[in-house]
XYZ file of C-alpha atoms in Angstrom:
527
model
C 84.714 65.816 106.928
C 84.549 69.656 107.904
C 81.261 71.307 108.457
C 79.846 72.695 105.679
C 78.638 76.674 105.011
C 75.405 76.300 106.877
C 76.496 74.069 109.685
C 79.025 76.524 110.217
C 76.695 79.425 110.092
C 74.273 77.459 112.323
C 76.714 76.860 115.173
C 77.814 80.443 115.068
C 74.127 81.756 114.971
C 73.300 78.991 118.179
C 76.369 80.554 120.048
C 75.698 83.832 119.769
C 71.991 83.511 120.400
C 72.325 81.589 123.952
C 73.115 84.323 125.888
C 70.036 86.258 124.447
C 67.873 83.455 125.536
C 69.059 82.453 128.822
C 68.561 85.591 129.678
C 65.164 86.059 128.394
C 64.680 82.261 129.909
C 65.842 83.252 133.248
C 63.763 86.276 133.504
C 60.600 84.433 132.485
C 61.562 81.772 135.256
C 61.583 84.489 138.010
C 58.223 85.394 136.555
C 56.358 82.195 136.533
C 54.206 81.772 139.413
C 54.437 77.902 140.133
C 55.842 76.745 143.536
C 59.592 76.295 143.035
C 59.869 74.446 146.619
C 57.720 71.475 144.895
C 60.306 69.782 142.734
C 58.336 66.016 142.432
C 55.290 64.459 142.586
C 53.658 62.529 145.495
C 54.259 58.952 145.891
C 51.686 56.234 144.272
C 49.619 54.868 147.266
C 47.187 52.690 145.162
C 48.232 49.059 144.429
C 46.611 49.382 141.339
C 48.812 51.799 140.109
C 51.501 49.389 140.368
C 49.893 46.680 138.259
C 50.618 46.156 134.189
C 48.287 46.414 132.058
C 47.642 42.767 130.576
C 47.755 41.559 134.419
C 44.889 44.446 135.242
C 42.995 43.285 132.486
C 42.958 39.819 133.750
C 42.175 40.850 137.392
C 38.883 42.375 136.134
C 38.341 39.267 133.460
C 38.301 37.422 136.802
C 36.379 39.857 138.668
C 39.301 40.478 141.709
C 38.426 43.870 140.754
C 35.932 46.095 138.823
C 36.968 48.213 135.676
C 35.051 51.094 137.151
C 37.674 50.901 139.793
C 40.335 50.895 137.756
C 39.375 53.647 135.659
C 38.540 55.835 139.015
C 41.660 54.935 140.229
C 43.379 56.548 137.171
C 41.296 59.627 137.105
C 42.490 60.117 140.856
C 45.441 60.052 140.134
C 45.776 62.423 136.926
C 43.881 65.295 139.210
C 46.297 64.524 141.775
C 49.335 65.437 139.926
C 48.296 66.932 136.525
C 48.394 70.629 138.708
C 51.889 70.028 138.971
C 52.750 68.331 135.430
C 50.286 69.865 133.001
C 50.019 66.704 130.797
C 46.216 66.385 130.206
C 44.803 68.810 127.743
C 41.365 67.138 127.257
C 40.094 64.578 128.819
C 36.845 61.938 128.898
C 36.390 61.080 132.214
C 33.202 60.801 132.193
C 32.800 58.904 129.524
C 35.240 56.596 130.440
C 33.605 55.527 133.591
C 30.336 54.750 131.376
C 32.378 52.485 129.503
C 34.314 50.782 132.599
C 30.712 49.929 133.767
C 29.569 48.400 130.265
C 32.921 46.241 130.798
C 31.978 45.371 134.241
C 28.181 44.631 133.208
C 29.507 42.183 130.069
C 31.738 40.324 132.355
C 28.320 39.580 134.545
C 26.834 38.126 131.662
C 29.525 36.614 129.526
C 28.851 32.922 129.682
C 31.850 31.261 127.314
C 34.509 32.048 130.228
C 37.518 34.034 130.872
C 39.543 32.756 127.636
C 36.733 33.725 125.874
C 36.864 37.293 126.944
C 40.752 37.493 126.629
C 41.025 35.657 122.960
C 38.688 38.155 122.123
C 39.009 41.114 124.437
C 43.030 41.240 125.503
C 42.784 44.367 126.931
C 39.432 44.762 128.530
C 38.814 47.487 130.786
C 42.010 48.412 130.826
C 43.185 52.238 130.168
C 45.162 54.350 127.940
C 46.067 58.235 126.823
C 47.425 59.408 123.451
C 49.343 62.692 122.596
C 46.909 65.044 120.959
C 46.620 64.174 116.940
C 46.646 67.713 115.827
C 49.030 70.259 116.986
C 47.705 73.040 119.105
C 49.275 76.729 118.681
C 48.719 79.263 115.955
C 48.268 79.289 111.950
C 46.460 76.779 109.822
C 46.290 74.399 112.959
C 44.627 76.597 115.583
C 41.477 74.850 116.593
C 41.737 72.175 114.499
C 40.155 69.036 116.332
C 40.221 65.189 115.151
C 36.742 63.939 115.157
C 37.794 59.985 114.735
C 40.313 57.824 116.091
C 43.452 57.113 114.289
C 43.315 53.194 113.427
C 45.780 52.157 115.789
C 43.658 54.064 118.823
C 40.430 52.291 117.229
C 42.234 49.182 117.124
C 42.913 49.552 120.692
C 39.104 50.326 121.385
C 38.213 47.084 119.780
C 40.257 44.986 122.419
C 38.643 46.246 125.258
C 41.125 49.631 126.419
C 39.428 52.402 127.729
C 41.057 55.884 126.828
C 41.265 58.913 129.385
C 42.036 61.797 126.993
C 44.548 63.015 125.329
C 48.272 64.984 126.246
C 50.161 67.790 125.649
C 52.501 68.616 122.610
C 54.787 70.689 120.977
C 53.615 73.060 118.110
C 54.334 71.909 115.107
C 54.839 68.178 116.864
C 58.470 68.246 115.851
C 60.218 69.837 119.228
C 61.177 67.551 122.393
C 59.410 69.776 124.735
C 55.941 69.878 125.344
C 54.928 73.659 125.010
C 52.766 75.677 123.416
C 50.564 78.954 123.897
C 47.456 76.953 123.802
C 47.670 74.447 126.716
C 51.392 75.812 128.898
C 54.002 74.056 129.202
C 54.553 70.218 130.463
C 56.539 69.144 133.567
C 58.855 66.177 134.611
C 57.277 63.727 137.029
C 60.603 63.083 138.369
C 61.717 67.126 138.752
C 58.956 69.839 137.659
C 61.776 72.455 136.524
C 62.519 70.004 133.490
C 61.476 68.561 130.278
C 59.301 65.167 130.010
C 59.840 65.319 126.263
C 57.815 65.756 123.014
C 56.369 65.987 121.250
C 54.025 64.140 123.085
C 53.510 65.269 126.901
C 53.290 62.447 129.097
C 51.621 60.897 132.271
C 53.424 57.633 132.644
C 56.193 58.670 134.852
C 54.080 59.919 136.824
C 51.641 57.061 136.721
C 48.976 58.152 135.680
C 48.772 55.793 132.781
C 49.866 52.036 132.301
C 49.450 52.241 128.609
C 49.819 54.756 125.647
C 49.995 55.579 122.522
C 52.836 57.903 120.534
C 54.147 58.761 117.290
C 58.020 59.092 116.251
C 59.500 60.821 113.299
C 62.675 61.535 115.402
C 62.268 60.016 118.962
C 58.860 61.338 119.920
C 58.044 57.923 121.507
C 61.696 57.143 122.342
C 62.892 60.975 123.818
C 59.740 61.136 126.562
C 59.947 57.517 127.159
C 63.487 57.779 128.295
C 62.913 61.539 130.112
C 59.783 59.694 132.327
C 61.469 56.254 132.792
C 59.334 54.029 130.966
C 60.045 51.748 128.072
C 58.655 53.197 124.213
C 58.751 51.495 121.174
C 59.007 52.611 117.487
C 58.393 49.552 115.338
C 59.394 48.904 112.176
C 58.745 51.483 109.610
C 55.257 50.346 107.910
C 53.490 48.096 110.211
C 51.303 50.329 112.413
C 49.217 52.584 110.500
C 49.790 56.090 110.559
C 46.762 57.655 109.457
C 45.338 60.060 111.005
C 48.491 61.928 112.158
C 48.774 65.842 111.724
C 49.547 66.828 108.072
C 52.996 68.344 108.445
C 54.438 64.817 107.812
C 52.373 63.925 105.033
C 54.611 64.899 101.684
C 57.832 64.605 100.511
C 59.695 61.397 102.002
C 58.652 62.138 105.664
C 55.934 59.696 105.714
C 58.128 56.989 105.399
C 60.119 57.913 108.502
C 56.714 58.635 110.705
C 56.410 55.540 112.711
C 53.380 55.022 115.819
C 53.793 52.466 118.385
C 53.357 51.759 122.192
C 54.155 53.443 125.515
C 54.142 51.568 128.267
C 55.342 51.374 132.393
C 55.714 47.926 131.961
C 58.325 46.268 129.579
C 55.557 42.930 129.302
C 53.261 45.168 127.719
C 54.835 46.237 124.652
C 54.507 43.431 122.974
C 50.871 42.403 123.302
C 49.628 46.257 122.716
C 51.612 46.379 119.588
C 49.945 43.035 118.457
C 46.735 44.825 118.786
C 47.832 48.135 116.983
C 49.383 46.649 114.063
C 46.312 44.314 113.449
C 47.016 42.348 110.097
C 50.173 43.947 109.550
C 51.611 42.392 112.869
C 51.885 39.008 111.564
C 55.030 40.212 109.735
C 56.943 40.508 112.844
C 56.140 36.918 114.158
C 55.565 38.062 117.597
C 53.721 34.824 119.089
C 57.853 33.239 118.107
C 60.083 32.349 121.213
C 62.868 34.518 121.407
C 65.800 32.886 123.090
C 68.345 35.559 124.426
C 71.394 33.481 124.417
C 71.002 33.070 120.352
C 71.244 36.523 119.996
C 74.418 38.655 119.196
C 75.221 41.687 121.029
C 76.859 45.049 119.935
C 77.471 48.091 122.271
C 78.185 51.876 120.710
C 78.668 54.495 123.046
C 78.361 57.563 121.212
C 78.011 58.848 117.959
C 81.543 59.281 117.180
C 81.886 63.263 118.390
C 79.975 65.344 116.153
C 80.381 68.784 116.626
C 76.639 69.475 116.450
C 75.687 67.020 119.177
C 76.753 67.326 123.193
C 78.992 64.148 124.419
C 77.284 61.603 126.070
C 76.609 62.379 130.101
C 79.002 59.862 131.944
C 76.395 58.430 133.846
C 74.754 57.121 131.030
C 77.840 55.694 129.620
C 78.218 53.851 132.778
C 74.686 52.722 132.921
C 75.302 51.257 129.131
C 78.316 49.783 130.590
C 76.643 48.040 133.417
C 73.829 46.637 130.784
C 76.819 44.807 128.618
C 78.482 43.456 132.007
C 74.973 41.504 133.172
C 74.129 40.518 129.326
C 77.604 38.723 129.493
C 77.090 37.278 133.106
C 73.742 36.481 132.916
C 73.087 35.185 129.436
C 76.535 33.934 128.599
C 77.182 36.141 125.513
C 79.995 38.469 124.412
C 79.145 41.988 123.360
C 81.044 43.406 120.942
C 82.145 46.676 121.378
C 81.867 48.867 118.351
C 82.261 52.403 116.532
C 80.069 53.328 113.703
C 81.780 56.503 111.817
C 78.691 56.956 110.158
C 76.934 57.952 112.997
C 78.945 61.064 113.166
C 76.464 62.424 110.565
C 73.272 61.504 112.189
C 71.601 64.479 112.022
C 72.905 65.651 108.428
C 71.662 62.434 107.322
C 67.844 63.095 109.193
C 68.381 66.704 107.990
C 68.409 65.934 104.211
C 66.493 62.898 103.910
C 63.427 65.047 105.899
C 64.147 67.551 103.268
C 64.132 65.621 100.162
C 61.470 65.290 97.525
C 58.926 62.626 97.312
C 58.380 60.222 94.440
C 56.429 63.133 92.657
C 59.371 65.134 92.899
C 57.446 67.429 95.012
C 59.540 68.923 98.183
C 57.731 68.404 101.747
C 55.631 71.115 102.818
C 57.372 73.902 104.827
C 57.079 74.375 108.417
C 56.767 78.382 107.057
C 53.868 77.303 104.942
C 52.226 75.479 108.567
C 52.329 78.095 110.697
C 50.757 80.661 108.305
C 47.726 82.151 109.180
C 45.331 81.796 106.700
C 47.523 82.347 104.144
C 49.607 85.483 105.816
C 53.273 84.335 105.180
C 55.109 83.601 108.195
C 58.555 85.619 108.701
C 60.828 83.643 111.292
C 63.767 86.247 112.148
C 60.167 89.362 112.753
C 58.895 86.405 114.161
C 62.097 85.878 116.500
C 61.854 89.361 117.059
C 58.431 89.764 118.209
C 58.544 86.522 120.557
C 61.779 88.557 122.537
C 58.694 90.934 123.792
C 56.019 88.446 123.634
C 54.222 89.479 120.844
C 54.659 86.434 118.724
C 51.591 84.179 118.378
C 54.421 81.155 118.087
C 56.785 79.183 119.992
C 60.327 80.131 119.862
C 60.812 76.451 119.156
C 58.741 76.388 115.780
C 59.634 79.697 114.971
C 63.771 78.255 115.684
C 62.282 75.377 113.360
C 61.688 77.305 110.478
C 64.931 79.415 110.389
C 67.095 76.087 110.599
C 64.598 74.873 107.526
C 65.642 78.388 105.170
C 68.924 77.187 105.283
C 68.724 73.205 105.629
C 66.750 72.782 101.792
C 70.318 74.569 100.310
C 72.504 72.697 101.728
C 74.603 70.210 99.836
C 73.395 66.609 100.563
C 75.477 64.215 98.093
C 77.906 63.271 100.492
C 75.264 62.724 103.060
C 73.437 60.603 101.381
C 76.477 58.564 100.625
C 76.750 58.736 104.498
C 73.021 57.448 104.876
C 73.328 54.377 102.288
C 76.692 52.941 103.639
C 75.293 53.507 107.152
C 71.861 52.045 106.274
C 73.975 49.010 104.969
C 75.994 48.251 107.369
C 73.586 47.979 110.059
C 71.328 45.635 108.043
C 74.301 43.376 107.718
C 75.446 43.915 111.149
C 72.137 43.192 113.000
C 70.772 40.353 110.713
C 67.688 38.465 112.065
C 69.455 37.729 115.588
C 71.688 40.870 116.365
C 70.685 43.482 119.002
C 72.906 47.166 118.989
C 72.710 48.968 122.313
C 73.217 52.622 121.928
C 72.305 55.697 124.109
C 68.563 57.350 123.549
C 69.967 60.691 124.192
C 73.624 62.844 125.120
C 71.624 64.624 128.002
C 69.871 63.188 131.216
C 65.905 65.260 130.836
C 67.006 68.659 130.107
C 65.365 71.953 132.214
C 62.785 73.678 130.644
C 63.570 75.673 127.467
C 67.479 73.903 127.560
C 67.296 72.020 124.473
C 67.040 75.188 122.153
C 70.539 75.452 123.360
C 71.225 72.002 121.713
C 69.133 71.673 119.465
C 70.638 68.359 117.376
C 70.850 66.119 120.720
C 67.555 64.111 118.944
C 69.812 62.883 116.320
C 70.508 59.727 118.386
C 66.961 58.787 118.229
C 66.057 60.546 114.897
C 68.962 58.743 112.763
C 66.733 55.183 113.101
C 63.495 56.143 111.302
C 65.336 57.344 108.547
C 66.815 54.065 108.686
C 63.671 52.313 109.234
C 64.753 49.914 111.862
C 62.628 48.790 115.128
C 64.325 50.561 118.307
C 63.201 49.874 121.999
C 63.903 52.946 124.636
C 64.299 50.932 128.195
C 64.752 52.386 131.402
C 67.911 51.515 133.731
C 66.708 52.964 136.917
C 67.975 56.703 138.628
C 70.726 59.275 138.155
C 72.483 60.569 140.768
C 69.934 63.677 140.728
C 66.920 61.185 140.739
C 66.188 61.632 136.838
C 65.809 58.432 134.677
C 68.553 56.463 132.760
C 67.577 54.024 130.250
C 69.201 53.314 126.320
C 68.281 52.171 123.325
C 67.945 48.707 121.872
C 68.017 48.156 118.093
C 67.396 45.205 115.985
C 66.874 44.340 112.051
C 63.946 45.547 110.089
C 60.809 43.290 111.429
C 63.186 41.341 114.249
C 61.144 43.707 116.764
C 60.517 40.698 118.839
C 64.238 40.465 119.758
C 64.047 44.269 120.980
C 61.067 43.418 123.151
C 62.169 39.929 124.812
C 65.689 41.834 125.642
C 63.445 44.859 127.773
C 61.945 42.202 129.898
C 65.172 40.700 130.378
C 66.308 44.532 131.409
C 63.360 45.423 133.375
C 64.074 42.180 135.589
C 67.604 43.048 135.821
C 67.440 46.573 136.249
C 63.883 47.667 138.370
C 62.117 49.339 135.274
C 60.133 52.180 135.705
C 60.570 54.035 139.562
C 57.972 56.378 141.230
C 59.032 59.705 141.029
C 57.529 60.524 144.121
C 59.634 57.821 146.433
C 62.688 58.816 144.357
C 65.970 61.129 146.005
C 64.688 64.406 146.187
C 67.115 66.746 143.204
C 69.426 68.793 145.198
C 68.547 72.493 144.626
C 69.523 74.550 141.739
């Protein structure tokens, strides 16, 4: 199918605004005062560091060591390298330490034994950050602060974690790169001139975390995950509760597509932390079932088929996909079926119009315009544009890019699309069944330098294409680039088969390393 008017119009508008912003980009990166010699953090010197979460939380269940430790240990670490990466944009230190020693003192007096503690407790004393729940920047979200925990953080409370604070984001919390005027911009652990990903800003990479929580309506858990080399998880659409995430995604159909789940360094962890965040709900996925991986079926796609909107697929991750089907078949004894999926093609039409569409009220979704308003002074992108090229805009150029693709995205003709979206939504629930498993890049690019992506600004349609769909999707890591940045792909399985996502990471984290300390990995040649 050709590209339609505003495709068209939006490809010619991208080209001929690149050389505008590189420029601008380029100046601004001559301007910023950071050390440009430091390219990576320092290595992890703390054993502790190095330890997953459920086995830290039975270390201090057993008393081999203190949460108080623990928790110190963290905080050491996140002053050590949040300097370089600007994650942390509030934290609870303090606090945290006061509850590591309320752990410690219960584990003095607990009398009913360890399996007491851990039936009740799984995660006790253990540690975790989330991305901050409301957007920071300017218009009806400036200084807007969440006073309670979303239910999945509470339900993490309840079994024992311990949070640290809360990370950086995008405005808006729909761009892949963590930046806004209120808290800077956020770095890569494994190279400081790039991206970690959005919108959520993240400390894993870096380890500064073992555990996390994120939110995904078009690879915000995925995107970072893969950027910082750790494994992410959006779970099926409906099981972890969403309340309590900013409002922007709250009409039309969007909420349906919003999905929160677990971040994690360690592939064993995913599992158990999602238990605990879906509560009641979780008992539709039958977790606790044994998933064998020589049962399963296999399916490798590549790419997306060559749309024009989206960059190819970097070689090295095609042969790091490659190298994932060659030890499924020698090690497990399966075939993988190789296979192309023309809808695909139209993954980010599809995301596009379905984020567009009306709810059941017939209401459309609220405007990204009508969010960054300020106090009900109408927002005008292209004066908006305008002002930002002399740095008198209060915005992003991100959001305020956001906006201008939006004018023209809610005219656009969508019946083919949405033919597109049912026969793909289809097929894949007949292809993947209750025991098929579809491995498929988590993103064109390898993490992008900072500001890059507004260059290609559809690359998130590989991630973004599966919450429309609603199906569980696992981001796994597959060890270092060339340059030292992370590879990893997605895994993705039937609607409430996460399980088979899950027991097919640990099988790639043994197989392929996992997640790698940025700070022992090869140094990025210079630029």
């Amino acid at each position: 199918m050709a590209l339609t008017r505003f495709e068209r119009f939006l490809a010619s508008v991208l080209r001929g605004a690149v050389g505008m912003l590189f420029a601008v980009f380029q100046l601004l990166a001559q301007r910023r005062g950071a050390d440009r010699s430091v390219r990576r953090l320092p290595p992890i010197t703390n054993p502790l560091l190095r330890v997953p979460a459920m086995r830290l939380a039975r270390m201090i269940r057993r008393r081999e060591v203190t949460s108080v430790e623990v928790v110190q240990t963290y905080i050491d670490r996140i002053q050590e390298i949040n300097p370089l990466i600007n994650a942390m944009v509030k934290d609870r230190f303090s606090l945290a330490l006061q509850e590591a020693a309320q752990v410690d003192k219960l584990i003095e007096e607990e009398t009913g034994g360890e399996d007491v503690l851990e039936d009740r407790l799984p995660l006790l004393g253990v540690l975790s950050l989330s991305k901050r729940p409301s957007p920071p920047g300017a218009g009806v979200t400036a200084g807007v602060i969440s006073t309670t925990d979303a239910p999945p953080v509470a339900l993490l409370k309840r079994a024992g974690a311990i949070p640290l604070g809360v990370t950086n984001c995008s405005e808006l919390c729909m761009w892949l790169e963590s930046h806004n005027r209120l808290y800077g911009i956020t770095n890569n652990p494994y190279d400081l001139e790039r991206i970690p990903g959005g919108s959520s800003g993240q400390y894993f990479g870096g380890g500064g975390s073992v555990i996390g929580v994120g939110s995904d309506v078009g690879g915000s858990i995925r995107i970072p995950a893969f950027f910082n080399g750790i494994f992410g998880h959006k779970p099926t659409s409906g099981v972890v509760s969403n309340v309590g995430q900013f409002s922007s995604l709250s009409s039309g159909q969007q909420p349906g597509f919003l999905c929160t789940g677990p971040m994690c360094r360690y592939a064993q962890d995913l599992l158990p932390m999602l238990r605990v965040m879906g509560g009641a709900n979780a008992d539709r996925l039958s977790l606790s079932s044994e998933v064998d991986l020589k049962r399963l079926r296999f399916f490798s796609v590549p790419h997306d088929g060559g749309s024009p909107l989206v960059s190819p697929v970097d070689q090295q991750l095609v042969l790091a996909q490659r190298r994932v089907v060659e030890r499924l078949e020698a090690d497990l004894g399966v075939k993988v079926q190789q296979l192309k999926i023309p809808q695909l093609k139209y993954s980010f039409q599809i995301w596009s119009a379905m984020m567009g569409a009306p709810g059941k009220d017939g209401k459309q979704p609220t405007s990204f315009a009508e969010l960054m308003s300020d106090h009900g002074k109408k927002v005008w992108p292209l004066w908006e544009m305008a002002k930002w090229t002399v740095g008198l805009s209060k915005h992003t150029v991100a959001a305020i890019g956001l906006v201008l693709v939006e004018m023209f995205q809610r005219s656009q003709p969508t019946q083919f699309i949405l033919q597109q979206k049912e026969s793909l939504q289809k097929d894949l629930e007949e292809l993947l069944g209750t025991d098929g498993v579809l491995l498929y890049p988590s993103h064109p690019h390898l993490a992008p330098k900072h500001h890059h992506p507004l260059f290609t600004p559809f690359n998130f349609s590989y991630t973004g294409i599966f919450n429309i769909l609603g199906l569980p999707v696992t981001q796994c890591p597959l060890g270092l680039s060339a340059e030292g940045l992370p590879l990893g792909l997605q895994l993705v399985v039937g609607k409430q088969q996460d399980r088979l996502s899950l027991a097919t990471a640990v099988f790639l984290e043994k197989t392929f390393g996992g997640w790698r300390d940025p700070g022992a990995s090869p140094r990025p040649p210079p630029s």
